[in-house]
Short mmCIF file of C-alpha atoms in Angstrom, two decimals:
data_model
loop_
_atom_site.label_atom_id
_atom_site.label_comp_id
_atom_site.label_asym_id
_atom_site.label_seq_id
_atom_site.Cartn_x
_atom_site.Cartn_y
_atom_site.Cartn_z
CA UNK A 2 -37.85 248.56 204.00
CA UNK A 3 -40.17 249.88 201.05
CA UNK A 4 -38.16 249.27 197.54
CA UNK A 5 -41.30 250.03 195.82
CA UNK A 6 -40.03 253.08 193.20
CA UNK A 7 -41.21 256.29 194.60
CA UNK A 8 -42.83 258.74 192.06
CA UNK A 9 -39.91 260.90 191.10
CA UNK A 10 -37.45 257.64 190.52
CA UNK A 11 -40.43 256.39 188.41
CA UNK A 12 -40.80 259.37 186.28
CA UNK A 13 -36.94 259.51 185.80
CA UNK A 14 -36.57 256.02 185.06
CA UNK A 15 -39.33 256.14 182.29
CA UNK A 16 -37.61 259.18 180.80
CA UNK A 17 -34.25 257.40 180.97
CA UNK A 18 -35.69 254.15 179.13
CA UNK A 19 -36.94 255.93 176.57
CA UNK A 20 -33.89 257.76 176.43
CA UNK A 21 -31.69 254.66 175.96
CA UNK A 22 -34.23 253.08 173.56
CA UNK A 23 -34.15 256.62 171.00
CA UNK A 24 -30.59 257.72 171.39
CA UNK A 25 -28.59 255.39 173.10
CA UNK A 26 -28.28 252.09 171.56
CA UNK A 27 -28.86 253.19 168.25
CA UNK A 28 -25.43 255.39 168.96
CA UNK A 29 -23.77 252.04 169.73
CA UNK A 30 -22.46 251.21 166.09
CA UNK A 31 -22.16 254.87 165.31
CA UNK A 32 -19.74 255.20 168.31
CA UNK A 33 -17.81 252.47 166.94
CA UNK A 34 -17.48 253.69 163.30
CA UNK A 35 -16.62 257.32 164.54
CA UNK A 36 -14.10 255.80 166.53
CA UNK A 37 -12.49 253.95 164.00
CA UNK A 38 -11.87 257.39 161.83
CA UNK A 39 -10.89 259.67 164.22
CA UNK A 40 -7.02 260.29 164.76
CA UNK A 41 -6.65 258.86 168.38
CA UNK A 42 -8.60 256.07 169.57
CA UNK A 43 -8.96 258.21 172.46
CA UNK A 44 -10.57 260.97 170.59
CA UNK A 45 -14.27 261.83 171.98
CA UNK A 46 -16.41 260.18 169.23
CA UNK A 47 -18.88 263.26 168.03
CA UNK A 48 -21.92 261.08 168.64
CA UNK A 49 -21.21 261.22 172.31
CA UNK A 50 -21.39 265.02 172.63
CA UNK A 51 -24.47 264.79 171.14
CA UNK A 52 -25.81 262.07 173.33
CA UNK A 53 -24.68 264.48 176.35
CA UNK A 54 -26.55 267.48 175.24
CA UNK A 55 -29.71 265.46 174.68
CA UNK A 56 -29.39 264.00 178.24
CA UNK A 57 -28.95 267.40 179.63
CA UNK A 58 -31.53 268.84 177.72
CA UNK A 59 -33.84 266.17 179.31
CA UNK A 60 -32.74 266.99 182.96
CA UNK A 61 -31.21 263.04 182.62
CA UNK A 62 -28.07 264.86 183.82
CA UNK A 63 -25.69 264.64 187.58
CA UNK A 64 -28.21 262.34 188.68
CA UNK A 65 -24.97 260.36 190.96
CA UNK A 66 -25.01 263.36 193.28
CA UNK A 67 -27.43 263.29 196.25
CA UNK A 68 -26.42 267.12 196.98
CA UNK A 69 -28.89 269.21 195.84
CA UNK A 70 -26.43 272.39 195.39
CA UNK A 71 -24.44 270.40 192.53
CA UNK A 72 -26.66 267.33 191.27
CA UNK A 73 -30.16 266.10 190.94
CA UNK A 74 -30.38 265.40 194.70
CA UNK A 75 -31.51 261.76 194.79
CA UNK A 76 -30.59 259.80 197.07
CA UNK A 77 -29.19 256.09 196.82
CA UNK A 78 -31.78 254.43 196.86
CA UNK A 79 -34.16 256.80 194.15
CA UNK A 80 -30.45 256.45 191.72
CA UNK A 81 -29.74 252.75 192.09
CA UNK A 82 -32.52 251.64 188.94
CA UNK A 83 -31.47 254.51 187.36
CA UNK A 84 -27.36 253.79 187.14
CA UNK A 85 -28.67 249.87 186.68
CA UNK A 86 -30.66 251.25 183.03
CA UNK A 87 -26.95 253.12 182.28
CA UNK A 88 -25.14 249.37 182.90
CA UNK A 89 -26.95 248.61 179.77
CA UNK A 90 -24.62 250.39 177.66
CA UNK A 91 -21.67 251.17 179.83
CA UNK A 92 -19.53 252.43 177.05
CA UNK A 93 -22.20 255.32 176.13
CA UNK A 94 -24.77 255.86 179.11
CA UNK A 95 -23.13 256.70 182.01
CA UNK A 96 -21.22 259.40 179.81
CA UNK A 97 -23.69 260.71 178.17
CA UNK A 98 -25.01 261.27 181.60
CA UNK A 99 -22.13 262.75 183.28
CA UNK A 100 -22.46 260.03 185.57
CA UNK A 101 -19.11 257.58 184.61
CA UNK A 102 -16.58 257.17 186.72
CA UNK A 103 -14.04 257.75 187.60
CA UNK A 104 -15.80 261.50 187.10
CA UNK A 105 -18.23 260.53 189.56
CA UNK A 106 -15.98 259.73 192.47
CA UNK A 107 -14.04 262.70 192.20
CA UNK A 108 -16.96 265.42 191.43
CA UNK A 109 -18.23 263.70 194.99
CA UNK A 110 -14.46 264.21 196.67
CA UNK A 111 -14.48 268.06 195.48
CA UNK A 112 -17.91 268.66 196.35
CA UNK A 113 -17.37 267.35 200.27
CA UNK A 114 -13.78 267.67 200.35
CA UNK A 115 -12.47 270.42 198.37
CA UNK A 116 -11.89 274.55 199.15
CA UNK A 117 -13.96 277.03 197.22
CA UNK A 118 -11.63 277.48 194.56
CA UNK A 119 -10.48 274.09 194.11
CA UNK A 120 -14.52 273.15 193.49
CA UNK A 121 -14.79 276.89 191.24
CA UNK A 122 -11.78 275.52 188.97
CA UNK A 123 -12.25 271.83 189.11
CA UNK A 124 -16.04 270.68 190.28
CA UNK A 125 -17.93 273.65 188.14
CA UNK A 126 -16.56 272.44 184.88
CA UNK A 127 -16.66 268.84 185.47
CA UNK A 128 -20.32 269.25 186.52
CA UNK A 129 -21.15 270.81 183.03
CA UNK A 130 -19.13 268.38 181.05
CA UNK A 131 -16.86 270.25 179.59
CA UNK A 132 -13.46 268.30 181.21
CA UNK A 133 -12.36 264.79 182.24
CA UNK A 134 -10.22 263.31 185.44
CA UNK A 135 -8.64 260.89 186.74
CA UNK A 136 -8.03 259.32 190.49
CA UNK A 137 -4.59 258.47 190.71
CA UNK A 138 -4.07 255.53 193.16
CA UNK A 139 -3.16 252.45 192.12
CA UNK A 140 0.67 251.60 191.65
CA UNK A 141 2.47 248.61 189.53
CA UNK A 142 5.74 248.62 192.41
CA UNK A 143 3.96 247.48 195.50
CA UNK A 144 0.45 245.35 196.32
CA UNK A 145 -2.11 248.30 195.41
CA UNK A 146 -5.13 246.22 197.31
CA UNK A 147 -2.98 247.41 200.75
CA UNK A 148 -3.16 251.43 200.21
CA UNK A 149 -0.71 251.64 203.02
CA UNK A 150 1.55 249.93 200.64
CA UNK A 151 1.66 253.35 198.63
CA UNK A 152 5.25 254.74 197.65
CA UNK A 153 4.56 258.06 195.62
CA UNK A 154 6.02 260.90 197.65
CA UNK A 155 4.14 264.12 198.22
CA UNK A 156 7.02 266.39 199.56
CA UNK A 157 6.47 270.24 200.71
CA UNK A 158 8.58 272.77 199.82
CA UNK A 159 7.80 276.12 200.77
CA UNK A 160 4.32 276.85 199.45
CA UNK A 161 4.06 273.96 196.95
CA UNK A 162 4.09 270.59 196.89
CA UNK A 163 6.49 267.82 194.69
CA UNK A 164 5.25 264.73 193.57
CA UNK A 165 7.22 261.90 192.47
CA UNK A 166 5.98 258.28 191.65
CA UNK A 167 4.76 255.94 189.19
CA UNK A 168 0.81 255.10 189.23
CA UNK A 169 -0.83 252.53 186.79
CA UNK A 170 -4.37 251.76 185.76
CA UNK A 171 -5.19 255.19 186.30
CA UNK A 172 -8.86 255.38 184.81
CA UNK A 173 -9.77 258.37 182.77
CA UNK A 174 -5.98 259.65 182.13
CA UNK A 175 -5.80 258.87 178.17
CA UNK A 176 -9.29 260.65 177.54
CA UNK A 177 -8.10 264.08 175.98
CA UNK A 178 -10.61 265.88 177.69
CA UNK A 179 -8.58 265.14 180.96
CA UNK A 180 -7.52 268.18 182.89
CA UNK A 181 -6.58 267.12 186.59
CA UNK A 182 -5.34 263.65 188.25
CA UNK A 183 -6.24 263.76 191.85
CA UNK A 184 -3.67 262.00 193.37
CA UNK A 185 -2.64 259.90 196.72
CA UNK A 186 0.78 259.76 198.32
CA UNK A 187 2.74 259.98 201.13
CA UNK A 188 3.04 263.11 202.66
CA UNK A 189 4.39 261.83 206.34
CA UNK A 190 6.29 258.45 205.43
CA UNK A 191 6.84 257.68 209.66
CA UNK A 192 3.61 258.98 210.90
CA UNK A 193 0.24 256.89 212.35
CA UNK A 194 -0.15 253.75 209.21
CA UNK A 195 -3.96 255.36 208.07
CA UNK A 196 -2.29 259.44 208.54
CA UNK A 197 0.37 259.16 206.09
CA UNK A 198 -1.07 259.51 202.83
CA UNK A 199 -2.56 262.72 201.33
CA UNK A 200 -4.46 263.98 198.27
CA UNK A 201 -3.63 266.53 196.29
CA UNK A 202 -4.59 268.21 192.30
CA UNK A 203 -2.07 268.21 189.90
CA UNK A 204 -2.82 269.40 186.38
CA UNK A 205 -2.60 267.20 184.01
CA UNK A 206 -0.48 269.69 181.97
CA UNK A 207 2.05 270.22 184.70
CA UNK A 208 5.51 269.95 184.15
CA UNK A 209 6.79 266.75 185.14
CA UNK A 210 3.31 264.73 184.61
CA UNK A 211 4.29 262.08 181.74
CA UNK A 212 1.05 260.01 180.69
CA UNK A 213 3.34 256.65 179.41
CA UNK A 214 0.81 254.40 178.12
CA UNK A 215 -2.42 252.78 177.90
CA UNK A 216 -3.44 250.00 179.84
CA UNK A 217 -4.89 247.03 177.97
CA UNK A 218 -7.96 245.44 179.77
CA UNK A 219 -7.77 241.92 178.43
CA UNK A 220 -6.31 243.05 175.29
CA UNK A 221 -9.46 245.93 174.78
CA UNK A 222 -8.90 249.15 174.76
CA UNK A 223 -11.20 250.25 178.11
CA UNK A 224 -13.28 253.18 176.96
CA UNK A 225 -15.51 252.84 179.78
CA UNK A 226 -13.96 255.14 181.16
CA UNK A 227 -11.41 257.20 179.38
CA UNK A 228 -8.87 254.74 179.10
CA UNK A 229 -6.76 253.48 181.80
CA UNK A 230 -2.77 254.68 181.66
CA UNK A 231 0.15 254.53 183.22
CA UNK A 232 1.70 258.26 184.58
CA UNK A 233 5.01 258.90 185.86
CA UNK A 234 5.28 262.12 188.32
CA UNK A 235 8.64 262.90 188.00
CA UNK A 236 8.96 266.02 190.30
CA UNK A 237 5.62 267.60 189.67
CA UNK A 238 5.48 270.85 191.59
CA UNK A 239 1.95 271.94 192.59
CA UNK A 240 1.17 274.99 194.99
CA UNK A 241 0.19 274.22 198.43
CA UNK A 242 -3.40 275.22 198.12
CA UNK A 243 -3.91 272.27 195.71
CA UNK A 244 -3.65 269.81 199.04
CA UNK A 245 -7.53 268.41 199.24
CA UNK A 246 -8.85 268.22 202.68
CA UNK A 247 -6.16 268.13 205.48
CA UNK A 248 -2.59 266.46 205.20
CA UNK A 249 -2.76 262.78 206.43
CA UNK A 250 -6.64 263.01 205.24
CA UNK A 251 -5.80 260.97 202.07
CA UNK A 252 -6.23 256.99 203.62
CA UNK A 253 -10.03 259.02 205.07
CA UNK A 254 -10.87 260.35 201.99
CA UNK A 255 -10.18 257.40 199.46
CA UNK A 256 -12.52 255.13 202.11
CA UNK A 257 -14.99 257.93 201.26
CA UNK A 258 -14.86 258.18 197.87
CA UNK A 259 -15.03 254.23 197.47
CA UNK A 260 -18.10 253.32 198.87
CA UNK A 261 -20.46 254.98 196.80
CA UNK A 262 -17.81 254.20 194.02
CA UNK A 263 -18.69 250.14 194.64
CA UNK A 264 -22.30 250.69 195.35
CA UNK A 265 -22.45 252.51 191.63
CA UNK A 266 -20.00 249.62 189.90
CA UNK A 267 -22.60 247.38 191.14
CA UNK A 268 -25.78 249.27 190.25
CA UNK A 269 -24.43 249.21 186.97
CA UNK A 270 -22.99 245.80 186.60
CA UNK A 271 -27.22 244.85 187.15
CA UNK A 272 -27.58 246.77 184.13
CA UNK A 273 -24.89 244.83 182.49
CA UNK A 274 -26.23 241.51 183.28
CA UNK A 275 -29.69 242.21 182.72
CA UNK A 276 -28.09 242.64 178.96
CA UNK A 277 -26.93 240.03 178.92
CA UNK A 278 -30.12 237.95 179.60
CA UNK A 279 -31.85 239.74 177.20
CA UNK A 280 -29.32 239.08 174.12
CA UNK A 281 -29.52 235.39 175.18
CA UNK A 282 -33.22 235.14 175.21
CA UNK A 283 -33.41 236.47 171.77
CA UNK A 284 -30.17 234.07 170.79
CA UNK A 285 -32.37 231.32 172.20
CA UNK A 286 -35.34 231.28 170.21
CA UNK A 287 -33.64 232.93 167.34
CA UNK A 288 -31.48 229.25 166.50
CA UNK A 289 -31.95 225.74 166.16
CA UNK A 290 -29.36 223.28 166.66
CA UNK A 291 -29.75 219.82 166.77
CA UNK A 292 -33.65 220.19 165.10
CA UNK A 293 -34.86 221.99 167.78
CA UNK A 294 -34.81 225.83 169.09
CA UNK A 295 -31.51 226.58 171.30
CA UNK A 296 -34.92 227.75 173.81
CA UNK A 297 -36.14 224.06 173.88
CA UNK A 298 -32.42 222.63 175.09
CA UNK A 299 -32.74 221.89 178.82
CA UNK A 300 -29.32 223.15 179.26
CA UNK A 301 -29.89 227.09 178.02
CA UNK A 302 -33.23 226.78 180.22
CA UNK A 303 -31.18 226.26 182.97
CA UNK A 304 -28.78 229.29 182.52
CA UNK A 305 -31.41 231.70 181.78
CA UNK A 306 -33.36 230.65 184.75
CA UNK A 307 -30.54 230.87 187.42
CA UNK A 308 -29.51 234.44 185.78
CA UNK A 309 -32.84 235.22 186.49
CA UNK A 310 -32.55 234.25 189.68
CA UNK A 311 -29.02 235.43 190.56
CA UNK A 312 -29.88 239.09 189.24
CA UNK A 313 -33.30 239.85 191.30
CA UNK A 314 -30.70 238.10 194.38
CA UNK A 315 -27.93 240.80 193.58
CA UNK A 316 -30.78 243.71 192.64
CA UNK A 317 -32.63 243.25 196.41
CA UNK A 318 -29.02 242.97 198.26
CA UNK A 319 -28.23 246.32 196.37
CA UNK A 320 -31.09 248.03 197.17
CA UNK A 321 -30.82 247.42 200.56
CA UNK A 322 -27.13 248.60 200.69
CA UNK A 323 -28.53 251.92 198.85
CA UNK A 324 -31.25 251.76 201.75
CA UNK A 325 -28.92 251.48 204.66
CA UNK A 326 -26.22 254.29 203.39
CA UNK A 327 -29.59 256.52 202.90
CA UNK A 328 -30.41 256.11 206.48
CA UNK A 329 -27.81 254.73 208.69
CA UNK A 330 -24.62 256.57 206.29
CA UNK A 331 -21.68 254.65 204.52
CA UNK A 332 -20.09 253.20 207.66
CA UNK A 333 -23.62 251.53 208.85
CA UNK A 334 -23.61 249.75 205.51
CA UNK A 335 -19.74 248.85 205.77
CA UNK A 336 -21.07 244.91 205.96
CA UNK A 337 -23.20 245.39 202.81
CA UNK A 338 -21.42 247.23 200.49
CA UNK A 339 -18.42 244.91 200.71
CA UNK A 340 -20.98 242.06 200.39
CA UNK A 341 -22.05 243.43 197.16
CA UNK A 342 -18.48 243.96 196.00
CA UNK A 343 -17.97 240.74 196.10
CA UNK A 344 -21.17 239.27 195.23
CA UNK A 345 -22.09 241.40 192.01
CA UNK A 346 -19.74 241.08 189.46
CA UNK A 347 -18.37 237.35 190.48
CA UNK A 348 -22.16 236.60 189.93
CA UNK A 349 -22.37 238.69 186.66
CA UNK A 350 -19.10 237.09 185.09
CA UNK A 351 -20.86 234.28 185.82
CA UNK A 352 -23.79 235.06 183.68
CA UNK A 353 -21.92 236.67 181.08
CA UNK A 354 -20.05 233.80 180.36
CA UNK A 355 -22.86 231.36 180.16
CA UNK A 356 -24.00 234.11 177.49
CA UNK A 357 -21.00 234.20 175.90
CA UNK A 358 -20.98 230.51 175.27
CA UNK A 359 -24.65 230.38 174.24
CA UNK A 360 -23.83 232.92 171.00
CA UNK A 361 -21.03 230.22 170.14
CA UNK A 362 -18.14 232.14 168.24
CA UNK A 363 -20.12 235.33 168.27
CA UNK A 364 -20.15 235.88 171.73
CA UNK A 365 -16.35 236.46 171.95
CA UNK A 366 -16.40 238.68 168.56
CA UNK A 367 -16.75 242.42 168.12
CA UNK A 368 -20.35 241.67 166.53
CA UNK A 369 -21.45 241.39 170.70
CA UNK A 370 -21.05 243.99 173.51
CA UNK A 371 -20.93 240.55 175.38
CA UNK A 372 -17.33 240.22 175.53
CA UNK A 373 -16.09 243.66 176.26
CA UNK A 374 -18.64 243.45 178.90
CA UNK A 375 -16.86 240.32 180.60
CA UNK A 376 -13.78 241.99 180.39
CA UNK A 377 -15.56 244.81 182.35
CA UNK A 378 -16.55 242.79 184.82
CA UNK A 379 -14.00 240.77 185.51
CA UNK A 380 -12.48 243.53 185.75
CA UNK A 381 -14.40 244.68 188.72
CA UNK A 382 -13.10 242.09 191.01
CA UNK A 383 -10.08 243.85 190.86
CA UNK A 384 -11.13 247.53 190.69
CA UNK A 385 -11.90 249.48 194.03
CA UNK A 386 -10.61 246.74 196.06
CA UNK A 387 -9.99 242.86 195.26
CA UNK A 388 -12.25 240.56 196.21
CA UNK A 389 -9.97 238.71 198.55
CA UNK A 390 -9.68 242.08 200.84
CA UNK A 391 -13.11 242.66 200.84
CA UNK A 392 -13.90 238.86 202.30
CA UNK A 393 -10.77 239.36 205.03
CA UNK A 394 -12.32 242.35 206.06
CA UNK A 395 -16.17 240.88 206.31
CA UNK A 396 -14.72 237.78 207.84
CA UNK A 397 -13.09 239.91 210.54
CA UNK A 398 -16.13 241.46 211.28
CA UNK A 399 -18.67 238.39 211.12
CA UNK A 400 -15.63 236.50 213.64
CA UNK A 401 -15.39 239.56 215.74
CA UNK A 402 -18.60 238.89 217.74
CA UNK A 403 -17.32 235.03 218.47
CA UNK A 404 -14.36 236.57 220.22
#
């Protein structure tokens, strides 16, 4: 394995640093004041639009999509620095990219997945920008982590289909700019465990589609990624042709949408934690307690130096993850990217906190990205699978040779 940066990921990544450093952090505060004014706090602050034309006008645009016909082509290996520099500023980068999720994971479900004119109405115009989604999965009723568990009904009727259930934590649903939900339910309650669940679009302006309420991520308001909400389908009707891939596809599907969806989470969670190290360096030798430098105190040597440590640990095990899905595909690096899953962001809440705690009162204030970020993180041993299923699952496999 070579993870030296080949030419092309070097030239991007310069471009993309340089990006970040002119219009990306200093958009950080702005963000937040345009926020503050405009009517919804899901409103699109203006600086963001802005950010997104620069990055396009760059070519720093769809780099998450290794298919030439739609994205920049790279593969996971050339993109994995490259979504680590947008884990830097999670709340603005990855947007102004067109490369947050939950975008991401459905652009890549349309562009393998859907029919010609699901990928003409849907993929073309999320490609450009111009629209929002959501992936509509998880539900409060039953245990989420077990998508077998799933209770939403997708019924036919003649040509269309009706769907009626309750989903929560539905990333991406209170953004305005959201125009379709794809979502999974049961289409064949009594059939084969992994063939009873199906995908299909529904508009988000569909009669029937309620969007109840936001979800709180410890107490924040999660603009990561448009928001998180709870939606009620009460009866949704949706023509047949909105059914992505096959019916009983949907268990196949969400398995292939996730794994590049963990490998990014974790590309960027580097990003995050790389941050992180760098606001507590300059915390460090910026105060004195005790009449010395907060640098000099054995203690904060210690936490730099194992974040240090930790992060080029998590960085190589990444890489190598990107590696294998470049060469053997996402079912030769099953092993790895649930390793990562688990790995990167216990090990980055980790860090986090110790930086946290090193800014004193500031590092849980607004005055920080350091708590949102934690709450981001921690929030990531939850998202795309729990940690716990992720360790039965490698467990099973390490134990499966021993019989």
């Amino acid at each position: 394995m070579d993870f030296a940066f080949d030419a092309r990921t070097e030239e991007l990544r310069a471009r993309l640093l340089a990006f970040l450093d002119a219009y990306v952090y200093p958009a950080e505060p702005v963000a937040e004041e345009q926020r503050a004014a405009l009517a919804s706090p899901w409103d699109t602050p203006p600086v963001v639009e802005e950010l997104k034309a620069e990055a396009r006008r760059q070519g720093l645009w769809n780099l998450f999509l290794p298919d030439e016909e739609y994205g920049a082509g790279l593969t996971n290996l050339q993109y994995a620095p490259l979504a680590e520099l947008t884990g830097r500023s999670p709340q603005l980068a990855p947007t102004a990219l067109n490369c947050a999720a939950p975008d991401t994971g459905n652009m890549e479900v349309l562009a393998q997945f859907g029919s010609e004119e699901q990928r003409k109405r849907w993929l073309e115009p999320l490609l450009r920008g111009e629209i929002r989604s959501a992936f509509a999965m998880t539900e409060p009723d039953v245990a989420s982590s077990d998508a077998t568990n799933i209770e939403t009904r997708i019924e036919r009727d003649g040509d269309e289909y009706v769907v009626t259930g309750r989903k929560w934590y539905i990333s991406g649903a209170m953004n305005p700019d959201c125009r379709v939900f794809i979502v999974m339910g049961k289409t064949d309650p009594d059939g084969d465990i992994r063939r009873q669940q199906s995908m299909v679009l529904v508009p988000r302006d569909a009669p029937g589609v309620e969007v109840r309420r936001a979800m709180r991520v410890y107490g924040y308001e999660d603009h990561h990624h448009g928001g998180h909400a709870e939606v009620v389908f009460d009866g949704v009707r949706v023509p047949v042709a909105n059914l992505v891939g096959e019916e009983g596809g949907g268990f196949a599907i969400a398995q292939a949408r996730l794994g590049p969806g963990r490998i990014h989470h974790c590309m960027r969670l580097i990003g995050m934690a790389e941050r992180a190290v760098e606001l507590m360096c300059r915390r460090a030798v910026s105060r004195t307690a005790f009449g010395r430098p907060l640098a000099a105190q054995g203690q904060v040597q210690a936490w730099i130096a194992d974040a240090r440590v930790a992060i080029e640990q998590l960085r190589l095990l990444v890489l190598k993850t990107a590696w294998l899905m470049d060469t053997v595909g996402n079912k030769g690096a099953h092993t790895e990217i649930q390793a990562i899953k688990i790995a990167t962001p216990r090990t980055v809440v980790d860090i986090l906190d110790r930086a946290v705690q090193l800014h004193g009162a500031g590092g849980v204030s607004q005055d920080f990205p350091l708590a949102e970020l934690w709450a981001a993180a921690r929030t990531l041993q939850l998202a795309d699978g729990p940690d716990e299923v992720h360790q039965r699952s490698l467990a099973r496999r390490e134990l499966k040779a021993y019989g």
